[in-house]
Short mmCIF file of N, CA, C and O in Angstrom, two decimals:
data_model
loop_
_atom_site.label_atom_id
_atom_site.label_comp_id
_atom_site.label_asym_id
_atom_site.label_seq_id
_atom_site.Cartn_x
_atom_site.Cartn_y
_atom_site.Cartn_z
N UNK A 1 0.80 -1.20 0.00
CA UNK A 1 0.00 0.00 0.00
C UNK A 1 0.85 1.27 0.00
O UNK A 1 0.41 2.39 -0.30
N UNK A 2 2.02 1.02 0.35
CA UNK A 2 2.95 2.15 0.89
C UNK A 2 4.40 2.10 0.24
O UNK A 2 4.75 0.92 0.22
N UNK A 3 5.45 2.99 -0.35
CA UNK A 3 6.27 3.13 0.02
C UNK A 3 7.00 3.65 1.17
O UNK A 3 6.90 4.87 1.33
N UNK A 4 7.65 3.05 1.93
CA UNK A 4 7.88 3.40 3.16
C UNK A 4 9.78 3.52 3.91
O UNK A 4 10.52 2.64 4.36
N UNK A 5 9.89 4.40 3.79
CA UNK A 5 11.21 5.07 4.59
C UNK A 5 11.67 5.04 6.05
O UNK A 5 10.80 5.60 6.71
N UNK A 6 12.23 4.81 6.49
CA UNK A 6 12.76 5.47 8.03
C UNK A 6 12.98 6.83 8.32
O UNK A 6 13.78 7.51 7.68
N UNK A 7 12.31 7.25 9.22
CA UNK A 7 12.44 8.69 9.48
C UNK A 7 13.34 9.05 11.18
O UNK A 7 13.47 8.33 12.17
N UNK A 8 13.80 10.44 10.91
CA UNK A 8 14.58 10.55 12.67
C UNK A 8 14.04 11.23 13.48
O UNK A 8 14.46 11.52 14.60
N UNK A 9 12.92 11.58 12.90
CA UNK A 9 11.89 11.72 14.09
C UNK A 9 10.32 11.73 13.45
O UNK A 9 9.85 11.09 12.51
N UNK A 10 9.55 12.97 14.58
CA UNK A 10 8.15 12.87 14.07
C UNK A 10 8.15 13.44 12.80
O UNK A 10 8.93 14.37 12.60
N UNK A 11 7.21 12.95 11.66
CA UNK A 11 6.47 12.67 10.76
C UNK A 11 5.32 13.77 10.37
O UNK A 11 4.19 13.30 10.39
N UNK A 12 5.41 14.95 10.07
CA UNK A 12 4.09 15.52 9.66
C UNK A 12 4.12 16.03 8.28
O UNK A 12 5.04 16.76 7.91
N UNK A 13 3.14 15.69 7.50
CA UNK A 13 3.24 15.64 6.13
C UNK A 13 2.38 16.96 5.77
O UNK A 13 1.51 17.31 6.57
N UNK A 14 2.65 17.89 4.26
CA UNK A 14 2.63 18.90 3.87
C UNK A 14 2.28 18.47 3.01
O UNK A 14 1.81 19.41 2.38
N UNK A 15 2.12 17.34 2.30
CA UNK A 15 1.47 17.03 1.08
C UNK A 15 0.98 15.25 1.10
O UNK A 15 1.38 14.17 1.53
N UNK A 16 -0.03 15.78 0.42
CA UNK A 16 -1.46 14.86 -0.04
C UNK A 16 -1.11 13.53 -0.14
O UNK A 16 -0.43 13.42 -1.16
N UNK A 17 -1.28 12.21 0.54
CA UNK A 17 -0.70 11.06 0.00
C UNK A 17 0.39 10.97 1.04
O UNK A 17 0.72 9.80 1.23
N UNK A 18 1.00 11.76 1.72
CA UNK A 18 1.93 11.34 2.63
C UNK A 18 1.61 11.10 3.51
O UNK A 18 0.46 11.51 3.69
N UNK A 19 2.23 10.34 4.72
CA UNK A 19 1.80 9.81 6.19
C UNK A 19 2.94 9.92 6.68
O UNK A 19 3.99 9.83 6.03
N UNK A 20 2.86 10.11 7.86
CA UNK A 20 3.63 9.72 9.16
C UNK A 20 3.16 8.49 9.75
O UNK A 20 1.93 8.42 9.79
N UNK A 21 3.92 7.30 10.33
CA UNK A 21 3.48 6.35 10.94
C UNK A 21 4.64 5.78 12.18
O UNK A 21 5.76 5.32 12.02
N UNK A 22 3.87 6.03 13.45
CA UNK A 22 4.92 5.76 14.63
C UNK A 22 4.54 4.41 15.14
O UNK A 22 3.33 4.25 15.27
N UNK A 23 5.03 3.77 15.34
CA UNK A 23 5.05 2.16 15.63
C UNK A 23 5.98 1.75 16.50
O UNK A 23 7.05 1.27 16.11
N UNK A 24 5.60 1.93 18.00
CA UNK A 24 6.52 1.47 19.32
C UNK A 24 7.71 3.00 19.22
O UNK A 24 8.82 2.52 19.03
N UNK A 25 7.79 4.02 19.26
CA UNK A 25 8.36 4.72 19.46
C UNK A 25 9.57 4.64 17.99
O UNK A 25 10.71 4.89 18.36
N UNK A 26 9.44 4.35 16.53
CA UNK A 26 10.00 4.51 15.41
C UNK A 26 9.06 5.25 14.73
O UNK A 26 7.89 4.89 14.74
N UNK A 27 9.60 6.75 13.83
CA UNK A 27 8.76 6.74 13.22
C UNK A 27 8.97 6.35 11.24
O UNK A 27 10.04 5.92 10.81
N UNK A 28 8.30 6.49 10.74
CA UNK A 28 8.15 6.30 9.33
C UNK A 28 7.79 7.26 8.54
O UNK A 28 6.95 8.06 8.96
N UNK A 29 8.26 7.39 7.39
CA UNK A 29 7.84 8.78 6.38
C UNK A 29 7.09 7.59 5.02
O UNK A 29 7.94 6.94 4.40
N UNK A 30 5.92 7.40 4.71
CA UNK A 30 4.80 6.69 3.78
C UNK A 30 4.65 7.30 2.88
O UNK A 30 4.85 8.49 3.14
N UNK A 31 4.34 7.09 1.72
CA UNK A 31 4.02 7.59 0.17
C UNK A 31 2.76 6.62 0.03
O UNK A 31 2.68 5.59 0.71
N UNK A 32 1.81 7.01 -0.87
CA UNK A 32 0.76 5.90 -1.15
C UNK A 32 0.84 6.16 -1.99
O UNK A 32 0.90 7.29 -2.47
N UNK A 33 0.92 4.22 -2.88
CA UNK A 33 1.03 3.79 -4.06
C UNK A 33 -0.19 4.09 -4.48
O UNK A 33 -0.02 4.75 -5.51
N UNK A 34 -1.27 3.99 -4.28
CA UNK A 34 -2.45 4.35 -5.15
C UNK A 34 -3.25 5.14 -4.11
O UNK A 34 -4.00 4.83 -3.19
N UNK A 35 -2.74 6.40 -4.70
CA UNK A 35 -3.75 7.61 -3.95
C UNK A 35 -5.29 7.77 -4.17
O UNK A 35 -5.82 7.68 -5.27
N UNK A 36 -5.90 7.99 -3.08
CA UNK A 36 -7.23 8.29 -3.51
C UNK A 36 -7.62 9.73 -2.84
O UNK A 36 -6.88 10.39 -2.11
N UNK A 37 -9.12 10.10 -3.30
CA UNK A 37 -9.45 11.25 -3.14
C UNK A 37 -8.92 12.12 -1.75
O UNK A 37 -8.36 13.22 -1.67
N UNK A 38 -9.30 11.25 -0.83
CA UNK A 38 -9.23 11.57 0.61
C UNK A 38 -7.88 10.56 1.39
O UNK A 38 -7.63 9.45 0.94
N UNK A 39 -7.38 10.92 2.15
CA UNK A 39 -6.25 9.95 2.59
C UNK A 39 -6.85 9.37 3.39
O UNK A 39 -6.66 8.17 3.22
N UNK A 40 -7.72 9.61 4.47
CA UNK A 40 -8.20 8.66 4.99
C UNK A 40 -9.01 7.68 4.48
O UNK A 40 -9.55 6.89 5.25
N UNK A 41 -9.24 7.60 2.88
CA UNK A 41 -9.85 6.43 2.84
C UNK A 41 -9.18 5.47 2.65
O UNK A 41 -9.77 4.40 2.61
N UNK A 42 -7.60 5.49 2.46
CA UNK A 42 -6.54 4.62 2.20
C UNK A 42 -6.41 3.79 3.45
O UNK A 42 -6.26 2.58 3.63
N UNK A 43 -6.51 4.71 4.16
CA UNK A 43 -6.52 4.13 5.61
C UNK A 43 -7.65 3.02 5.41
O UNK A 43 -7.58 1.84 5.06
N UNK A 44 -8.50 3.67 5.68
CA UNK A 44 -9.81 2.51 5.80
C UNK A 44 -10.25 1.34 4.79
O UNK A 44 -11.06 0.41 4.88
N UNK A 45 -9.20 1.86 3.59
CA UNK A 45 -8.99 0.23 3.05
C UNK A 45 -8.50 -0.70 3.73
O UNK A 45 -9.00 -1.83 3.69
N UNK A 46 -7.39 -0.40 4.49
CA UNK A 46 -6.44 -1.13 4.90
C UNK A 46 -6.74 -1.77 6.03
O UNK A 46 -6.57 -2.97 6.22
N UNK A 47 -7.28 -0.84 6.98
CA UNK A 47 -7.40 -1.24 8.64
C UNK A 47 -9.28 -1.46 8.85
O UNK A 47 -10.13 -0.58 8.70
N UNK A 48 -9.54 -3.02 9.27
CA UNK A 48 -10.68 -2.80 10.00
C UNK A 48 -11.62 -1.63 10.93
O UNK A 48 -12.78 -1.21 10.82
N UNK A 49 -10.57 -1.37 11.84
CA UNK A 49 -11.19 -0.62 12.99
C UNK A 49 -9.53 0.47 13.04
O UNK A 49 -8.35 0.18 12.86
N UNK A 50 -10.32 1.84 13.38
CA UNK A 50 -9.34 3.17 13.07
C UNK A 50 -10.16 3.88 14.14
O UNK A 50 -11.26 4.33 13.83
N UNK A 51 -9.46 4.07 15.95
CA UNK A 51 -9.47 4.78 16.22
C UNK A 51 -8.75 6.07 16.36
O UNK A 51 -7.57 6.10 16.68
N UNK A 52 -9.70 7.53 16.05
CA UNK A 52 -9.58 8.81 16.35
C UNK A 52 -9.04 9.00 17.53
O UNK A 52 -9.81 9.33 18.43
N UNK A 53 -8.09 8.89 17.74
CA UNK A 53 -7.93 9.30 18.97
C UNK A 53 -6.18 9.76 19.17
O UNK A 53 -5.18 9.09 18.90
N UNK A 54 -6.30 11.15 19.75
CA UNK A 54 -4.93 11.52 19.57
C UNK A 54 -4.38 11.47 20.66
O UNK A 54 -5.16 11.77 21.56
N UNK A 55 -3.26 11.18 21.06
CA UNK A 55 -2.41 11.28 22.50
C UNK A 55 -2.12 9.72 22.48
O UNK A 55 -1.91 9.29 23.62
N UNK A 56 -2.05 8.81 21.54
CA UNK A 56 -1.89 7.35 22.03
C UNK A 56 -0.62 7.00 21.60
O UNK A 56 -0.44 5.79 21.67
N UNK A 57 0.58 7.83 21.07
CA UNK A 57 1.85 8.04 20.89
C UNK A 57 2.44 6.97 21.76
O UNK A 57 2.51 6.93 22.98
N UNK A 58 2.94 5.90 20.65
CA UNK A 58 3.91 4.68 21.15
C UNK A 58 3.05 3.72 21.98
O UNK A 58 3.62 2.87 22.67
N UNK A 59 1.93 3.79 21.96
CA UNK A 59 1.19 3.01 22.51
C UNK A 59 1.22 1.30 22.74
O UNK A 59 0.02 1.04 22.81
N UNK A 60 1.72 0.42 22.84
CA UNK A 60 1.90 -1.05 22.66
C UNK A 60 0.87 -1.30 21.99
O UNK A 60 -0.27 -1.21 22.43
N UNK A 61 1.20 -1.68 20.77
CA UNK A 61 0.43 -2.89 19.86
C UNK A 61 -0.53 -1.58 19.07
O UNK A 61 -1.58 -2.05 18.65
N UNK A 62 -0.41 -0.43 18.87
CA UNK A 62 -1.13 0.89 18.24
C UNK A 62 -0.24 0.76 17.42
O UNK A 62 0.71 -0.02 17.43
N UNK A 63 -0.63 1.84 16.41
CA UNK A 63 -0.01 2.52 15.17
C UNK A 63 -0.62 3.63 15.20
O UNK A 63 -1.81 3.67 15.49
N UNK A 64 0.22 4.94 14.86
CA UNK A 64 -0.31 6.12 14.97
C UNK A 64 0.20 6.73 13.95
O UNK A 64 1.43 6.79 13.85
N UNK A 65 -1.07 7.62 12.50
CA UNK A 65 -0.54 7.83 11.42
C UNK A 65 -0.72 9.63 11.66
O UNK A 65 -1.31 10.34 12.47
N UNK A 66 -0.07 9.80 10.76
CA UNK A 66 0.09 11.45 10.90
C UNK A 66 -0.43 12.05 9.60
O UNK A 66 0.48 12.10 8.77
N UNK A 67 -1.49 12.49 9.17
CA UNK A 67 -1.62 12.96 7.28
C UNK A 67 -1.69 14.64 7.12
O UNK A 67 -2.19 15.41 7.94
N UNK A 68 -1.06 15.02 5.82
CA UNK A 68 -1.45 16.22 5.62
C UNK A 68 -2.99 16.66 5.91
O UNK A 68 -3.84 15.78 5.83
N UNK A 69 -3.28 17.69 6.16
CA UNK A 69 -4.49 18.57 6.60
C UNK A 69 -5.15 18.79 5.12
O UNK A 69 -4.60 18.50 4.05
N UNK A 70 -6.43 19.36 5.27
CA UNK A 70 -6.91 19.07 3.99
C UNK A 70 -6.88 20.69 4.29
O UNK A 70 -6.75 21.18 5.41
N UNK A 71 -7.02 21.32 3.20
CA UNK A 71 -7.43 22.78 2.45
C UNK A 71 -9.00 22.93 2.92
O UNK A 71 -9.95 22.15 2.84
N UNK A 72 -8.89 24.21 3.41
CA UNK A 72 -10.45 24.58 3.75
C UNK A 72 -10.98 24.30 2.26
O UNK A 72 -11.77 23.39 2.06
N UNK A 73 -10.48 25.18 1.16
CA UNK A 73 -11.33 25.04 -0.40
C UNK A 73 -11.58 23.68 -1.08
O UNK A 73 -12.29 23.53 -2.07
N UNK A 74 -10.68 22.33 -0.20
CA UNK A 74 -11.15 20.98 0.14
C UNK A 74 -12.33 20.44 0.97
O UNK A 74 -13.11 19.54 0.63
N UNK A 75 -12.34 20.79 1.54
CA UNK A 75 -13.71 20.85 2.75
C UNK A 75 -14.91 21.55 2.35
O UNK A 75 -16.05 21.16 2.61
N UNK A 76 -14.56 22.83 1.56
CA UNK A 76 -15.89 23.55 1.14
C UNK A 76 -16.18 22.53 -0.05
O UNK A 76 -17.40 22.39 -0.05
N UNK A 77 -15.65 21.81 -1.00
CA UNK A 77 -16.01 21.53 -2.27
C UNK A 77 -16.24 20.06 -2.28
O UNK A 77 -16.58 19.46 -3.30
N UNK A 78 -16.00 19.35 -0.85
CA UNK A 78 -17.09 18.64 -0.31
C UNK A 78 -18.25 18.66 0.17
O UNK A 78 -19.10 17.80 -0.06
N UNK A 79 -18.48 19.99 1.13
CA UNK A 79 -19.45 20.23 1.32
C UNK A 79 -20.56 20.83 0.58
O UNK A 79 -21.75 20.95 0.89
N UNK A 80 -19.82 21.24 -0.63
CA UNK A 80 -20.83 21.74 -1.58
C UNK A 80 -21.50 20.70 -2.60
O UNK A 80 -22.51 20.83 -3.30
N UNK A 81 -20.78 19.81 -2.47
CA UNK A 81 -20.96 17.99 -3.37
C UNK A 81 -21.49 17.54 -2.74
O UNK A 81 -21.92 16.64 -3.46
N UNK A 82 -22.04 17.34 -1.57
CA UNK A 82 -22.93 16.64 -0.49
C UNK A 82 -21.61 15.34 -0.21
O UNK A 82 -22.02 14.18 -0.14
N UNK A 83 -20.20 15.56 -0.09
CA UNK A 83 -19.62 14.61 0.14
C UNK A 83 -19.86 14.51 1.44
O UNK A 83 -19.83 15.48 2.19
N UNK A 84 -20.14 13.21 1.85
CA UNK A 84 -19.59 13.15 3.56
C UNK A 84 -18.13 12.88 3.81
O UNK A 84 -17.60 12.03 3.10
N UNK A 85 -17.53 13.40 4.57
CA UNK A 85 -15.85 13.28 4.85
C UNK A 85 -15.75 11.97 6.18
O UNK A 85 -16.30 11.75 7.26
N UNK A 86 -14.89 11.46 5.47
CA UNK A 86 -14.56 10.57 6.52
C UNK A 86 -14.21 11.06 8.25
O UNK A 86 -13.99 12.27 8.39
N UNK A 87 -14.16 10.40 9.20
CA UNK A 87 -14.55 11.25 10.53
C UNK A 87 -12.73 11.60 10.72
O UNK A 87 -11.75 10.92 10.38
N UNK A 88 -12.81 12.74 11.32
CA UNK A 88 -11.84 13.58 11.95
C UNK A 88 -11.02 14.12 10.68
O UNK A 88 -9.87 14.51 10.89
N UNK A 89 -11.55 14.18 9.30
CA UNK A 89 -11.29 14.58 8.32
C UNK A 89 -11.38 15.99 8.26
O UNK A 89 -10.76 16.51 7.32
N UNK A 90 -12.04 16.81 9.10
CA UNK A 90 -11.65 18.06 9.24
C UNK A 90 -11.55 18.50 10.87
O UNK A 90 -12.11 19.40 11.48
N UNK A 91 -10.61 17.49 11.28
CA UNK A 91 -10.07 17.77 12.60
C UNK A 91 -9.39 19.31 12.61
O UNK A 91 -8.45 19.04 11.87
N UNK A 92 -9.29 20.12 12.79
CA UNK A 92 -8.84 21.46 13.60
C UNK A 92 -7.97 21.75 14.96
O UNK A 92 -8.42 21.59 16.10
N UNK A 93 -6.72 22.18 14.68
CA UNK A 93 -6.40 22.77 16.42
C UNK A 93 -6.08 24.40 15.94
O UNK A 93 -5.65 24.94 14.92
N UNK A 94 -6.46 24.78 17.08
CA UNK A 94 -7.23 24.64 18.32
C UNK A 94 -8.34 24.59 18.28
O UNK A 94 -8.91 25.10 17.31
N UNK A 95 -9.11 23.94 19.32
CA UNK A 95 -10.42 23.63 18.77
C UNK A 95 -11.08 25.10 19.33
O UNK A 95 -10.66 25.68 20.33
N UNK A 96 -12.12 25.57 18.54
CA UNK A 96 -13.18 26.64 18.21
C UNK A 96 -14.12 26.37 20.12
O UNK A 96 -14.42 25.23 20.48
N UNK A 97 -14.30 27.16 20.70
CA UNK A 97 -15.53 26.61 21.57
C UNK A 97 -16.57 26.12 21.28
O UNK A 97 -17.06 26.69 20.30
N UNK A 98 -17.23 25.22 21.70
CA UNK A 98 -18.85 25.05 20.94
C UNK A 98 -19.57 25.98 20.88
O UNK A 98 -19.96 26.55 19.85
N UNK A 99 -20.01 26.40 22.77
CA UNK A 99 -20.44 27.34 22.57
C UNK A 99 -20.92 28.55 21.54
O UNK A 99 -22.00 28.89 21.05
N UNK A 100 -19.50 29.05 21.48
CA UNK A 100 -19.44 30.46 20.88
C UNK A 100 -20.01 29.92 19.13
O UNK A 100 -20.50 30.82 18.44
N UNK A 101 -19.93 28.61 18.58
CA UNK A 101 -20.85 28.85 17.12
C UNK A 101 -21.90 28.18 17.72
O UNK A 101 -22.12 27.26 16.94
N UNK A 102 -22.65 28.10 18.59
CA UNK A 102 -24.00 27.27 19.09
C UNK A 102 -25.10 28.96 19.68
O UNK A 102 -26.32 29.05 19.51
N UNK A 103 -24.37 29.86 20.22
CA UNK A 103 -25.02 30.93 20.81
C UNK A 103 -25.04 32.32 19.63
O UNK A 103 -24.13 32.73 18.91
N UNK A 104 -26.16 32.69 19.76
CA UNK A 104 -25.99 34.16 18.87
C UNK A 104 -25.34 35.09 19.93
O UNK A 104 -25.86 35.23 21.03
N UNK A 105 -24.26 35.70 19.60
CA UNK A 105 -23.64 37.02 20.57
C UNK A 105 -24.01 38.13 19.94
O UNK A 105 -24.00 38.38 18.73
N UNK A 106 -24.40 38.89 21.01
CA UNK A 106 -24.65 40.58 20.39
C UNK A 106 -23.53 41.50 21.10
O UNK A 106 -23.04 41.56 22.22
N UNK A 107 -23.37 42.19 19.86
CA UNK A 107 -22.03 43.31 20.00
C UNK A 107 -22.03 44.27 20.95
O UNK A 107 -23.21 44.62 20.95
N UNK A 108 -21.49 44.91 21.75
CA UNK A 108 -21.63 45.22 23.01
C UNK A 108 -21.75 46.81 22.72
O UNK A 108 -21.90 47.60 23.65
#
């Protein structure tokens, strides 16, 4: 699925198709042989079950992948296609409060 490198440290990719992958405290620099639209669906060819979940760094018996961020004008031109995005596909830091897009605020 992958061409795959040794890397000398963490892994964060700037372009489309690349991964980071840490496995027991090594990490890896990934290329995908057959790219598709979204990187996470490469993923989800591959792996049954893919938990979201960040902070599990070196975890025993985990794998933890790292992918480029998608382009907001990626996200809008899904959302304008009625694509659904695979989950944490437009993960964000820092995260936004709920609140503050759930409440109307008036200007003081």
């Amino acid at each position: 699925y992958f061409f795959i490198a040794a890397a000398e440290g963490p892994v964060l990719p700037t372009i489309k198709h690349h991964f980071g992958l840490l496995r027991e405290d090594r990490w890896y620099a990934l290329t995908a042989k057959n790219p598709q639209q979204y990187d996470t669906e490469i993923l989800a060819d591959i792996f049954d079950e893919i938990e979201y979940t960040p902070g599990i760094a070196g975890a025993p018996g985990k794998l933890l992948f790292t992918l480029c961020p998608l382009k907001i004008e990626e996200v809008m031109a899904a959302a304008n296609a009625g694509v659904i995005l695979p989950p944490k596909s437009t993960w964000i830091e820092p995260k936004i409060p709920y609140g503050l897009l759930m409440c109307r605020h008036q200007p003081y």
